[in-house]
């Protein structure tokens, strides 16, 4: 096929060089693999920011604890901005240390309002030192894909260098082209503009038959569509979150209209490219020529994007509906519906005028709006321990001052003498010293003697705790009782002169004389 | 591997912001201020914080334009929220049969500090002592009693809430300053105000010999944008239920 035969949208399937541009690229000696490898250029882009990252990580390391909270990435970018600004036409060729200090001091003060000149100077010197290093390049290996497999080529990075200014008779700092490239690549172009520009580039690539580059542009188109989608759903979510804070007609609607126009235009352009590709494929098939795989991939990718884009357009068109739906929901939502009221008229007087019996039952429901969320305080262990280990001599003083402690004491009442007497009577009548008596039979005797359920509980608890002159033992037999469960303890009467602690193997609570025990 | 780390950081920051809001911290803390600004500007972060709050039974009250100086105010979005005040909140502070008067005291405190809530978008740190708040509440109760007597339309059997306020002795014999006052109105007002100090809504200063309580800006926001309106709505509902009961024999 001769070059003159080419239609405006033609890719080359012969062995000839693809286009003049490709030839030019090869003539310049750049590896075609690297120049078209999306990953390699992204690797380079990433390495460009390395000096900044290193400066930040050095500053935020443990060696400089006093600088915690200061964002050195931000300060580093500011420093680069300052240096580039001083290189602008009409200004001195580079920034002096004083320029940099002046530029950074405001930002440092924002992080550390109390920072003095010395600190600001130290921070500036540290940044300069770290960004420049020893005035050397940082060396990296960029991996590029080629037909023979991945190959690596060196890539050197230096953002700022120190030179001597004859004009100022002082050292100045200048930005390397890589610093300018870094700043430019960081500048955020509005998504819609970027997508429009990318579409033109894509068209141009397809027109000239540069399929590799066109695939790259299509990939970029996919990324931009993703970003566009995120922005649109962000707007819609903001509307859904609180319609009260957005002015739909003045703020949101024009934005959505613009997005819709853009989506329509991009979609039409993409459609044109897809049609051109399809025509070309058909033409190749008619001529019984093979279709390059890249062209098929490109068309598939663009068609997928197109269907995704159509869904996005539908979402934009339905944003109005979702706004109306949200308006219905949110206008009647409890929180959003709360209006600022005249407190006395709408709350205090009506509350004081409520019938008292109603207030008695309803007051608790008012606690939440009155107080708001409460964080439950945990027990103050220090205080509790102080109270527990307090010296007995001081106990009385503490009790007097502390209402809470009094309440606790009140709960732990002693057995009433009457009840204790009834318990002792049961024990006296039924417990034999040597044989011992089971708790179950004692409980039955208690029931016969008209002890209530609660009194029976107390009786069992008293047995566990122990009474003077009696001790209990556990032999593993289970208690079979209507109201209680546990071990069927055996209760013995102590022999005369038996040591109190000798029989303390029964229960842990049975060691020693109970505080409340009395003799009859 | 980048994703989980980002989520971890984001989750930590969202929880940090909620923690600040729950403590009613002062936004003089740089970290807190940064997080508030992010909450206002970053849709994703805001959604995350709102979602976490919702899961905890909390809601963030729309802070308006002053959030970076006021802080974020939170309320319980659900009665079963783990943060909702429980009956234990007042367990030891007030005598059992006087507890229904607690919301009345709260309303007294609110209306003392913010008498023109509707018009006052700007917050002012008006000082007040428990004694002044108590007098404010009592004077309104006395006024309502006088109005009821003049109208003479209310059956004497139907006691009203202001009568409970008037029944509670102002100060006790041995408790003139209401410090141990589980049984006096001054003691109750002091207990409520102390609780508001604990909750970080009020601050206490010792300007003279007596402690003076001042509302913090977050309390103004909370009352203005949430508590006042919610109380009014709840009272309306309770009132309507009571009226229905009176109509039905």
mmCIF file of N, CA, C and O in Angstrom, chain A residues 110 113 234 237 241-242 334-335 337-343 346-349 351-360 362-377 403-404 407, chain B residues 22 24 30 43 46-47 50 59 74 76 79 83 85-87 90 92 99-100 104 106-107 110-111 118 140 143-144 159-162 182 198-199 201 222 224-228 232 235 238-239 242 245:
data_model
loop_
_atom_site.group_PDB
_atom_site.id
_atom_site.type_symbol
_atom_site.label_atom_id
_atom_site.label_comp_id
_atom_site.label_asym_id
_atom_site.label_seq_id
_atom_site.Cartn_x
_atom_site.Cartn_y
_atom_site.Cartn_z
ATOM 1 N N UNK A 110 1.686 29.569 60.696
ATOM 2 C CA UNK A 110 0.328 29.006 60.696
ATOM 3 C C UNK A 110 0.314 27.662 61.419
ATOM 4 O O UNK A 110 -0.643 27.326 62.109
ATOM 5 N N UNK A 113 2.143 28.880 65.884
ATOM 6 C CA UNK A 113 1.969 30.323 66.092
ATOM 7 C C UNK A 113 3.078 30.946 66.937
ATOM 8 O O UNK A 113 3.329 32.148 66.852
ATOM 9 N N UNK A 234 -20.557 13.371 43.314
ATOM 10 C CA UNK A 234 -20.298 14.217 44.485
ATOM 11 C C UNK A 234 -21.343 15.327 44.589
ATOM 12 O O UNK A 234 -21.878 15.595 45.664
ATOM 13 N N UNK A 237 -24.625 13.795 45.513
ATOM 14 C CA UNK A 237 -24.636 13.382 46.930
ATOM 15 C C UNK A 237 -24.780 14.581 47.850
ATOM 16 O O UNK A 237 -25.473 14.517 48.855
ATOM 17 N N UNK A 241 -27.523 14.950 50.555
ATOM 18 C CA UNK A 241 -27.180 15.002 51.971
ATOM 19 C C UNK A 241 -27.971 16.080 52.692
ATOM 20 O O UNK A 241 -28.533 15.862 53.745
ATOM 21 N N UNK A 242 -27.994 17.232 52.134
ATOM 22 C CA UNK A 242 -28.747 18.293 52.784
ATOM 23 C C UNK A 242 -29.156 19.329 51.753
ATOM 24 O O UNK A 242 -28.348 20.155 51.335
ATOM 25 N N UNK A 334 -36.867 14.925 60.879
ATOM 26 C CA UNK A 334 -36.967 15.545 62.210
ATOM 27 C C UNK A 334 -35.908 16.628 62.425
ATOM 28 O O UNK A 334 -36.212 17.751 62.761
ATOM 29 N N UNK A 335 -34.641 16.254 62.155
ATOM 30 C CA UNK A 335 -33.579 17.204 62.475
ATOM 31 C C UNK A 335 -33.642 18.448 61.604
ATOM 32 O O UNK A 335 -33.526 19.561 62.080
ATOM 33 N N UNK A 337 -36.125 19.538 60.195
ATOM 34 C CA UNK A 337 -37.370 20.256 60.422
ATOM 35 C C UNK A 337 -37.335 21.109 61.681
ATOM 36 O O UNK A 337 -38.226 21.922 61.897
ATOM 37 N N UNK A 338 -36.306 20.924 62.519
ATOM 38 C CA UNK A 338 -36.252 21.709 63.751
ATOM 39 C C UNK A 338 -35.983 23.169 63.408
ATOM 40 O O UNK A 338 -35.033 23.486 62.712
ATOM 41 N N UNK A 339 -36.867 24.011 63.867
ATOM 42 C CA UNK A 339 -36.673 25.423 63.564
ATOM 43 C C UNK A 339 -36.275 26.153 64.839
ATOM 44 O O UNK A 339 -36.507 25.669 65.938
ATOM 45 N N UNK A 340 -35.708 27.307 64.667
ATOM 46 C CA UNK A 340 -35.323 28.087 65.836
ATOM 47 C C UNK A 340 -36.601 28.690 66.425
ATOM 48 O O UNK A 340 -37.388 29.309 65.717
ATOM 49 N N UNK A 341 -36.815 28.453 67.716
ATOM 50 C CA UNK A 341 -38.072 28.901 68.318
ATOM 51 C C UNK A 341 -37.807 29.916 69.424
ATOM 52 O O UNK A 341 -36.686 30.024 69.924
ATOM 53 N N UNK A 342 -38.848 30.604 69.781
ATOM 54 C CA UNK A 342 -38.777 31.458 70.954
ATOM 55 C C UNK A 342 -38.910 30.527 72.169
ATOM 56 O O UNK A 342 -39.961 29.938 72.397
ATOM 57 N N UNK A 343 -37.810 30.405 72.915
ATOM 58 C CA UNK A 343 -37.743 29.387 73.969
ATOM 59 C C UNK A 343 -38.834 29.532 75.017
ATOM 60 O O UNK A 343 -39.504 28.574 75.363
ATOM 61 N N UNK A 346 -42.430 28.945 73.409
ATOM 62 C CA UNK A 346 -42.726 27.628 72.825
ATOM 63 C C UNK A 346 -42.311 26.460 73.717
ATOM 64 O O UNK A 346 -42.740 25.343 73.499
ATOM 65 N N UNK A 347 -41.439 26.709 74.677
ATOM 66 C CA UNK A 347 -40.971 25.577 75.471
ATOM 67 C C UNK A 347 -41.185 25.768 76.973
ATOM 68 O O UNK A 347 -41.814 24.936 77.614
ATOM 69 N N UNK A 348 -40.684 26.877 77.517
ATOM 70 C CA UNK A 348 -40.732 27.011 78.981
ATOM 71 C C UNK A 348 -42.173 27.129 79.501
ATOM 72 O O UNK A 348 -42.576 26.407 80.417
ATOM 73 N N UNK A 349 -42.961 28.041 78.926
ATOM 74 C CA UNK A 349 -44.344 28.209 79.396
ATOM 75 C C UNK A 349 -45.174 26.945 79.189
ATOM 76 O O UNK A 349 -45.847 26.484 80.115
ATOM 77 N N UNK A 351 -44.141 23.947 79.097
ATOM 78 C CA UNK A 351 -43.666 22.892 80.010
ATOM 79 C C UNK A 351 -44.203 23.144 81.417
ATOM 80 O O UNK A 351 -44.663 22.227 82.093
ATOM 81 N N UNK A 352 -44.136 24.409 81.849
ATOM 82 C CA UNK A 352 -44.619 24.725 83.203
ATOM 83 C C UNK A 352 -46.137 24.561 83.297
ATOM 84 O O UNK A 352 -46.681 24.383 84.378
ATOM 85 N N UNK A 353 -46.804 24.643 82.142
ATOM 86 C CA UNK A 353 -48.264 24.531 82.147
ATOM 87 C C UNK A 353 -48.757 23.099 81.986
ATOM 88 O O UNK A 353 -49.965 22.862 81.991
ATOM 89 N N UNK A 354 -47.841 22.148 81.843
ATOM 90 C CA UNK A 354 -48.269 20.755 81.673
ATOM 91 C C UNK A 354 -48.926 20.234 82.945
ATOM 92 O O UNK A 354 -48.486 20.560 84.045
ATOM 93 N N UNK A 355 -49.974 19.400 82.811
ATOM 94 C CA UNK A 355 -50.519 18.761 84.013
ATOM 95 C C UNK A 355 -49.411 17.940 84.682
ATOM 96 O O UNK A 355 -48.636 17.276 83.993
ATOM 97 N N UNK A 356 -49.375 17.993 85.996
ATOM 98 C CA UNK A 356 -48.254 17.399 86.719
ATOM 99 C C UNK A 356 -48.171 15.885 86.510
ATOM 100 O O UNK A 356 -47.079 15.312 86.413
ATOM 101 N N UNK A 357 -49.346 15.238 86.433
ATOM 102 C CA UNK A 357 -49.296 13.775 86.256
ATOM 103 C C UNK A 357 -48.709 13.405 84.886
ATOM 104 O O UNK A 357 -48.046 12.382 84.741
ATOM 105 N N UNK A 358 -48.939 14.266 83.898
ATOM 106 C CA UNK A 358 -48.359 14.007 82.572
ATOM 107 C C UNK A 358 -46.844 14.189 82.651
ATOM 108 O O UNK A 358 -46.070 13.377 82.152
ATOM 109 N N UNK A 359 -46.428 15.268 83.317
ATOM 110 C CA UNK A 359 -44.990 15.526 83.442
ATOM 111 C C UNK A 359 -44.309 14.366 84.164
ATOM 112 O O UNK A 359 -43.207 13.956 83.808
ATOM 113 N N UNK A 360 -45.005 13.813 85.188
ATOM 114 C CA UNK A 360 -44.436 12.711 85.962
ATOM 115 C C UNK A 360 -44.044 11.537 85.073
ATOM 116 O O UNK A 360 -43.052 10.859 85.321
ATOM 117 N N UNK A 362 -43.762 11.798 81.620
ATOM 118 C CA UNK A 362 -43.083 12.171 80.374
ATOM 119 C C UNK A 362 -41.713 12.808 80.576
ATOM 120 O O UNK A 362 -40.959 12.960 79.624
ATOM 121 N N UNK A 363 -41.378 13.170 81.803
ATOM 122 C CA UNK A 363 -40.181 14.005 82.002
ATOM 123 C C UNK A 363 -38.912 13.350 81.486
ATOM 124 O O UNK A 363 -38.025 14.003 80.940
ATOM 125 N N UNK A 364 -38.868 12.022 81.594
ATOM 126 C CA UNK A 364 -37.642 11.328 81.252
ATOM 127 C C UNK A 364 -37.338 11.459 79.750
ATOM 128 O O UNK A 364 -36.182 11.503 79.338
ATOM 129 N N UNK A 365 -38.425 11.550 78.961
ATOM 130 C CA UNK A 365 -38.260 11.708 77.513
ATOM 131 C C UNK A 365 -37.630 13.039 77.135
ATOM 132 O O UNK A 365 -37.120 13.200 76.026
ATOM 133 N N UNK A 366 -37.672 14.004 78.049
ATOM 134 C CA UNK A 366 -37.081 15.321 77.742
ATOM 135 C C UNK A 366 -35.582 15.371 78.043
ATOM 136 O O UNK A 366 -34.920 16.347 77.728
ATOM 137 N N UNK A 367 -35.091 14.323 78.684
ATOM 138 C CA UNK A 367 -33.691 14.373 79.142
ATOM 139 C C UNK A 367 -32.729 14.503 77.964
ATOM 140 O O UNK A 367 -31.746 15.226 78.030
ATOM 141 N N UNK A 368 -33.029 13.800 76.861
ATOM 142 C CA UNK A 368 -32.082 13.802 75.738
ATOM 143 C C UNK A 368 -31.902 15.188 75.122
ATOM 144 O O UNK A 368 -30.770 15.674 75.069
ATOM 145 N N UNK A 369 -33.008 15.839 74.697
ATOM 146 C CA UNK A 369 -32.768 17.174 74.133
ATOM 147 C C UNK A 369 -32.135 18.144 75.139
ATOM 148 O O UNK A 369 -31.380 19.030 74.753
ATOM 149 N N UNK A 370 -32.450 17.963 76.425
ATOM 150 C CA UNK A 370 -31.889 18.885 77.424
ATOM 151 C C UNK A 370 -30.380 18.730 77.561
ATOM 152 O O UNK A 370 -29.660 19.702 77.655
ATOM 153 N N UNK A 371 -29.923 17.479 77.579
ATOM 154 C CA UNK A 371 -28.519 17.236 77.922
ATOM 155 C C UNK A 371 -27.656 16.837 76.743
ATOM 156 O O UNK A 371 -26.460 17.053 76.745
ATOM 157 N N UNK A 372 -28.257 16.196 75.740
ATOM 158 C CA UNK A 372 -27.462 15.715 74.624
ATOM 159 C C UNK A 372 -26.772 14.413 74.969
ATOM 160 O O UNK A 372 -26.930 13.893 76.083
ATOM 161 N N UNK A 373 -25.994 13.893 74.027
ATOM 162 C CA UNK A 373 -25.341 12.609 74.257
ATOM 163 C C UNK A 373 -24.423 12.653 75.473
ATOM 164 O O UNK A 373 -23.743 13.641 75.698
ATOM 165 N N UNK A 374 -24.463 11.596 76.249
ATOM 166 C CA UNK A 374 -23.629 11.515 77.445
ATOM 167 C C UNK A 374 -22.558 10.459 77.258
ATOM 168 O O UNK A 374 -22.836 9.395 76.711
ATOM 169 N N UNK A 375 -21.374 10.768 77.704
ATOM 170 C CA UNK A 375 -20.332 9.747 77.684
ATOM 171 C C UNK A 375 -20.334 9.124 79.070
ATOM 172 O O UNK A 375 -20.121 9.820 80.056
ATOM 173 N N UNK A 376 -20.618 7.833 79.119
ATOM 174 C CA UNK A 376 -20.683 7.166 80.429
ATOM 175 C C UNK A 376 -19.293 7.119 81.039
ATOM 176 O O UNK A 376 -18.377 6.557 80.453
ATOM 177 N N UNK A 377 -19.177 7.721 82.196
ATOM 178 C CA UNK A 377 -17.881 7.703 82.867
ATOM 179 C C UNK A 377 -17.650 6.324 83.485
ATOM 180 O O UNK A 377 -18.565 5.763 84.083
ATOM 181 N N UNK A 403 -21.879 11.166 100.500
ATOM 182 C CA UNK A 403 -23.228 10.608 100.470
ATOM 183 C C UNK A 403 -23.251 9.247 99.784
ATOM 184 O O UNK A 403 -23.965 8.346 100.193
ATOM 185 N N UNK A 404 -22.409 9.107 98.768
ATOM 186 C CA UNK A 404 -22.446 7.872 97.990
ATOM 187 C C UNK A 404 -22.038 6.682 98.840
ATOM 188 O O UNK A 404 -22.637 5.617 98.769
ATOM 189 N N UNK A 407 -24.700 5.478 101.066
ATOM 190 C CA UNK A 407 -25.704 4.678 100.371
ATOM 191 C C UNK A 407 -25.249 3.233 100.232
ATOM 192 O O UNK A 407 -26.028 2.312 100.418
ATOM 193 N N UNK B 22 -18.177 14.672 70.637
ATOM 194 C CA UNK B 22 -18.852 14.112 71.810
ATOM 195 C C UNK B 22 -18.358 14.763 73.100
ATOM 196 O O UNK B 22 -19.097 14.901 74.059
ATOM 197 N N UNK B 24 -17.464 17.778 73.247
ATOM 198 C CA UNK B 24 -17.708 19.211 73.034
ATOM 199 C C UNK B 24 -16.393 19.963 73.220
ATOM 200 O O UNK B 24 -16.315 20.946 73.970
ATOM 201 N N UNK B 30 -5.909 22.585 66.930
ATOM 202 C CA UNK B 30 -5.701 22.629 65.471
ATOM 203 C C UNK B 30 -6.224 21.391 64.775
ATOM 204 O O UNK B 30 -6.797 21.466 63.701
ATOM 205 N N UNK B 43 -16.752 15.788 50.575
ATOM 206 C CA UNK B 43 -18.011 15.043 50.581
ATOM 207 C C UNK B 43 -17.812 13.630 51.131
ATOM 208 O O UNK B 43 -18.569 13.166 51.982
ATOM 209 N N UNK B 46 -17.278 13.623 54.868
ATOM 210 C CA UNK B 46 -18.515 13.986 55.556
ATOM 211 C C UNK B 46 -19.472 12.792 55.600
ATOM 212 O O UNK B 46 -20.089 12.501 56.603
ATOM 213 N N UNK B 47 -19.553 12.100 54.453
ATOM 214 C CA UNK B 47 -20.420 10.922 54.399
ATOM 215 C C UNK B 47 -19.966 9.874 55.403
ATOM 216 O O UNK B 47 -20.782 9.250 56.076
ATOM 217 N N UNK B 50 -20.816 11.075 58.934
ATOM 218 C CA UNK B 50 -22.265 10.989 59.154
ATOM 219 C C UNK B 50 -22.707 9.542 59.326
ATOM 220 O O UNK B 50 -23.539 9.234 60.180
ATOM 221 N N UNK B 59 -26.415 12.097 65.657
ATOM 222 C CA UNK B 59 -26.536 12.899 64.441
ATOM 223 C C UNK B 59 -25.780 14.187 64.688
ATOM 224 O O UNK B 59 -25.767 14.702 65.813
ATOM 225 N N UNK B 74 -23.456 17.500 68.633
ATOM 226 C CA UNK B 74 -24.117 16.241 68.291
ATOM 227 C C UNK B 74 -25.349 16.043 69.159
ATOM 228 O O UNK B 74 -25.443 16.573 70.263
ATOM 229 N N UNK B 76 -28.589 12.853 69.967
ATOM 230 C CA UNK B 76 -28.893 11.439 69.765
ATOM 231 C C UNK B 76 -29.986 11.340 68.714
ATOM 232 O O UNK B 76 -31.016 11.992 68.839
ATOM 233 N N UNK B 79 -33.507 6.940 70.374
ATOM 234 C CA UNK B 79 -33.696 6.797 71.809
ATOM 235 C C UNK B 79 -32.793 5.716 72.397
ATOM 236 O O UNK B 79 -32.423 5.736 73.554
ATOM 237 N N UNK B 83 -25.417 6.539 73.713
ATOM 238 C CA UNK B 83 -25.020 7.804 74.334
ATOM 239 C C UNK B 83 -26.206 8.566 74.941
ATOM 240 O O UNK B 83 -26.024 9.635 75.495
ATOM 241 N N UNK B 85 -28.881 9.906 77.456
ATOM 242 C CA UNK B 85 -28.827 9.970 78.920
ATOM 243 C C UNK B 85 -29.765 8.912 79.512
ATOM 244 O O UNK B 85 -30.828 8.660 78.951
ATOM 245 N N UNK B 86 -29.345 8.292 80.576
ATOM 246 C CA UNK B 86 -30.209 7.293 81.211
ATOM 247 C C UNK B 86 -30.725 7.872 82.524
ATOM 248 O O UNK B 86 -30.301 8.944 82.956
ATOM 249 N N UNK B 87 -31.601 7.135 83.135
ATOM 250 C CA UNK B 87 -32.178 7.603 84.395
ATOM 251 C C UNK B 87 -31.083 7.723 85.457
ATOM 252 O O UNK B 87 -31.160 8.525 86.372
ATOM 253 N N UNK B 90 -29.329 11.076 86.671
ATOM 254 C CA UNK B 90 -29.784 11.944 87.765
ATOM 255 C C UNK B 90 -29.897 11.187 89.084
ATOM 256 O O UNK B 90 -30.476 11.676 90.031
ATOM 257 N N UNK B 92 -28.173 10.315 91.738
ATOM 258 C CA UNK B 92 -27.802 10.783 93.067
ATOM 259 C C UNK B 92 -27.987 12.279 93.255
ATOM 260 O O UNK B 92 -27.844 12.794 94.340
ATOM 261 N N UNK B 99 -37.604 14.767 90.621
ATOM 262 C CA UNK B 99 -36.938 14.607 89.322
ATOM 263 C C UNK B 99 -37.741 15.125 88.124
ATOM 264 O O UNK B 99 -37.147 15.623 87.190
ATOM 265 N N UNK B 100 -39.091 14.994 88.114
ATOM 266 C CA UNK B 100 -39.817 15.538 86.959
ATOM 267 C C UNK B 100 -39.544 17.024 86.729
ATOM 268 O O UNK B 100 -39.778 17.538 85.635
ATOM 269 N N UNK B 104 -37.641 21.108 83.565
ATOM 270 C CA UNK B 104 -38.078 22.495 83.763
ATOM 271 C C UNK B 104 -36.875 23.358 84.137
ATOM 272 O O UNK B 104 -36.729 24.493 83.668
ATOM 273 N N UNK B 106 -33.795 22.713 83.310
ATOM 274 C CA UNK B 106 -32.990 22.843 82.089
ATOM 275 C C UNK B 106 -33.539 23.969 81.214
ATOM 276 O O UNK B 106 -32.779 24.799 80.705
ATOM 277 N N UNK B 107 -34.867 23.964 81.045
ATOM 278 C CA UNK B 107 -35.464 25.015 80.217
ATOM 279 C C UNK B 107 -35.246 26.381 80.840
ATOM 280 O O UNK B 107 -35.043 27.374 80.143
ATOM 281 N N UNK B 110 -31.762 27.386 79.922
ATOM 282 C CA UNK B 110 -31.686 27.794 78.508
ATOM 283 C C UNK B 110 -32.302 29.173 78.311
ATOM 284 O O UNK B 110 -31.733 30.031 77.646
ATOM 285 N N UNK B 111 -33.504 29.372 78.894
ATOM 286 C CA UNK B 111 -34.182 30.642 78.617
ATOM 287 C C UNK B 111 -33.524 31.790 79.375
ATOM 288 O O UNK B 111 -33.627 32.942 78.974
ATOM 289 N N UNK B 118 -34.449 33.398 68.888
ATOM 290 C CA UNK B 118 -34.823 33.540 67.483
ATOM 291 C C UNK B 118 -34.013 34.615 66.774
ATOM 292 O O UNK B 118 -33.639 34.468 65.615
ATOM 293 N N UNK B 140 -41.217 33.063 86.798
ATOM 294 C CA UNK B 140 -42.156 32.667 85.746
ATOM 295 C C UNK B 140 -43.242 31.757 86.322
ATOM 296 O O UNK B 140 -44.429 31.892 85.999
ATOM 297 N N UNK B 143 -45.647 33.862 88.207
ATOM 298 C CA UNK B 143 -46.463 34.603 87.236
ATOM 299 C C UNK B 143 -47.572 33.711 86.670
ATOM 300 O O UNK B 143 -48.732 34.125 86.553
ATOM 301 N N UNK B 144 -47.227 32.460 86.373
ATOM 302 C CA UNK B 144 -48.220 31.545 85.803
ATOM 303 C C UNK B 144 -49.280 31.193 86.828
ATOM 304 O O UNK B 144 -50.461 31.076 86.511
ATOM 305 N N UNK B 159 -53.248 19.533 89.217
ATOM 306 C CA UNK B 159 -52.055 20.301 89.527
ATOM 307 C C UNK B 159 -51.189 20.452 88.290
ATOM 308 O O UNK B 159 -51.147 19.584 87.440
ATOM 309 N N UNK B 160 -50.501 21.571 88.229
ATOM 310 C CA UNK B 160 -49.669 21.807 87.046
ATOM 311 C C UNK B 160 -48.187 21.833 87.415
ATOM 312 O O UNK B 160 -47.827 21.969 88.571
ATOM 313 N N UNK B 161 -47.377 21.772 86.359
ATOM 314 C CA UNK B 161 -45.936 21.618 86.572
ATOM 315 C C UNK B 161 -45.341 22.789 87.354
ATOM 316 O O UNK B 161 -44.454 22.595 88.188
ATOM 317 N N UNK B 162 -45.845 24.013 87.140
ATOM 318 C CA UNK B 162 -45.240 25.149 87.852
ATOM 319 C C UNK B 162 -45.431 25.014 89.358
ATOM 320 O O UNK B 162 -44.656 25.532 90.148
ATOM 321 N N UNK B 182 -30.186 18.061 97.309
ATOM 322 C CA UNK B 182 -31.029 17.148 96.556
ATOM 323 C C UNK B 182 -32.482 17.497 96.804
ATOM 324 O O UNK B 182 -33.365 16.981 96.159
ATOM 325 N N UNK B 198 -20.005 19.693 83.390
ATOM 326 C CA UNK B 198 -19.353 18.401 83.115
ATOM 327 C C UNK B 198 -19.473 18.047 81.649
ATOM 328 O O UNK B 198 -18.564 17.485 81.043
ATOM 329 N N UNK B 199 -20.632 18.360 81.065
ATOM 330 C CA UNK B 199 -20.885 18.040 79.666
ATOM 331 C C UNK B 199 -20.202 19.046 78.745
ATOM 332 O O UNK B 199 -20.310 18.939 77.537
ATOM 333 N N UNK B 201 -20.923 22.217 78.293
ATOM 334 C CA UNK B 201 -21.773 23.238 77.684
ATOM 335 C C UNK B 201 -21.593 24.582 78.385
ATOM 336 O O UNK B 201 -21.753 25.625 77.787
ATOM 337 N N UNK B 222 -26.172 24.361 70.189
ATOM 338 C CA UNK B 222 -26.977 23.173 70.507
ATOM 339 C C UNK B 222 -28.424 23.569 70.829
ATOM 340 O O UNK B 222 -29.367 22.970 70.321
ATOM 341 N N UNK B 224 -29.914 26.474 70.106
ATOM 342 C CA UNK B 224 -30.553 27.212 69.025
ATOM 343 C C UNK B 224 -30.989 26.274 67.893
ATOM 344 O O UNK B 224 -32.092 26.364 67.390
ATOM 345 N N UNK B 225 -30.098 25.370 67.537
ATOM 346 C CA UNK B 225 -30.389 24.565 66.352
ATOM 347 C C UNK B 225 -31.037 23.230 66.679
ATOM 348 O O UNK B 225 -31.410 22.499 65.782
ATOM 349 N N UNK B 226 -31.052 22.853 67.963
ATOM 350 C CA UNK B 226 -31.624 21.532 68.239
ATOM 351 C C UNK B 226 -32.538 21.511 69.465
ATOM 352 O O UNK B 226 -33.730 21.269 69.352
ATOM 353 N N UNK B 227 -31.974 21.786 70.640
ATOM 354 C CA UNK B 227 -32.709 21.522 71.881
ATOM 355 C C UNK B 227 -34.010 22.323 71.966
ATOM 356 O O UNK B 227 -35.064 21.771 72.304
ATOM 357 N N UNK B 228 -33.940 23.617 71.628
ATOM 358 C CA UNK B 228 -35.124 24.469 71.746
ATOM 359 C C UNK B 228 -36.274 23.949 70.902
ATOM 360 O O UNK B 228 -37.379 23.690 71.404
ATOM 361 N N UNK B 232 -39.786 22.050 72.048
ATOM 362 C CA UNK B 232 -41.080 22.629 71.692
ATOM 363 C C UNK B 232 -41.949 21.569 71.015
ATOM 364 O O UNK B 232 -43.137 21.416 71.328
ATOM 365 N N UNK B 235 -43.060 18.847 73.499
ATOM 366 C CA UNK B 235 -44.089 19.359 74.407
ATOM 367 C C UNK B 235 -45.430 19.439 73.692
ATOM 368 O O UNK B 235 -46.476 19.138 74.282
ATOM 369 N N UNK B 238 -46.786 15.914 73.625
ATOM 370 C CA UNK B 238 -47.263 15.478 74.945
ATOM 371 C C UNK B 238 -48.565 16.181 75.280
ATOM 372 O O UNK B 238 -49.525 15.590 75.782
ATOM 373 N N UNK B 239 -48.600 17.452 74.976
ATOM 374 C CA UNK B 239 -49.789 18.270 75.235
ATOM 375 C C UNK B 239 -50.992 17.717 74.463
ATOM 376 O O UNK B 239 -52.085 17.578 74.996
ATOM 377 N N UNK B 242 -52.207 14.632 75.997
ATOM 378 C CA UNK B 242 -52.927 14.936 77.248
ATOM 379 C C UNK B 242 -54.327 15.456 76.937
ATOM 380 O O UNK B 242 -55.296 15.086 77.611
ATOM 381 N N UNK B 245 -56.612 12.729 76.015
ATOM 382 C CA UNK B 245 -57.002 11.975 77.196
ATOM 383 C C UNK B 245 -58.121 12.682 77.950
ATOM 384 O O UNK B 245 -59.025 12.074 78.466
#
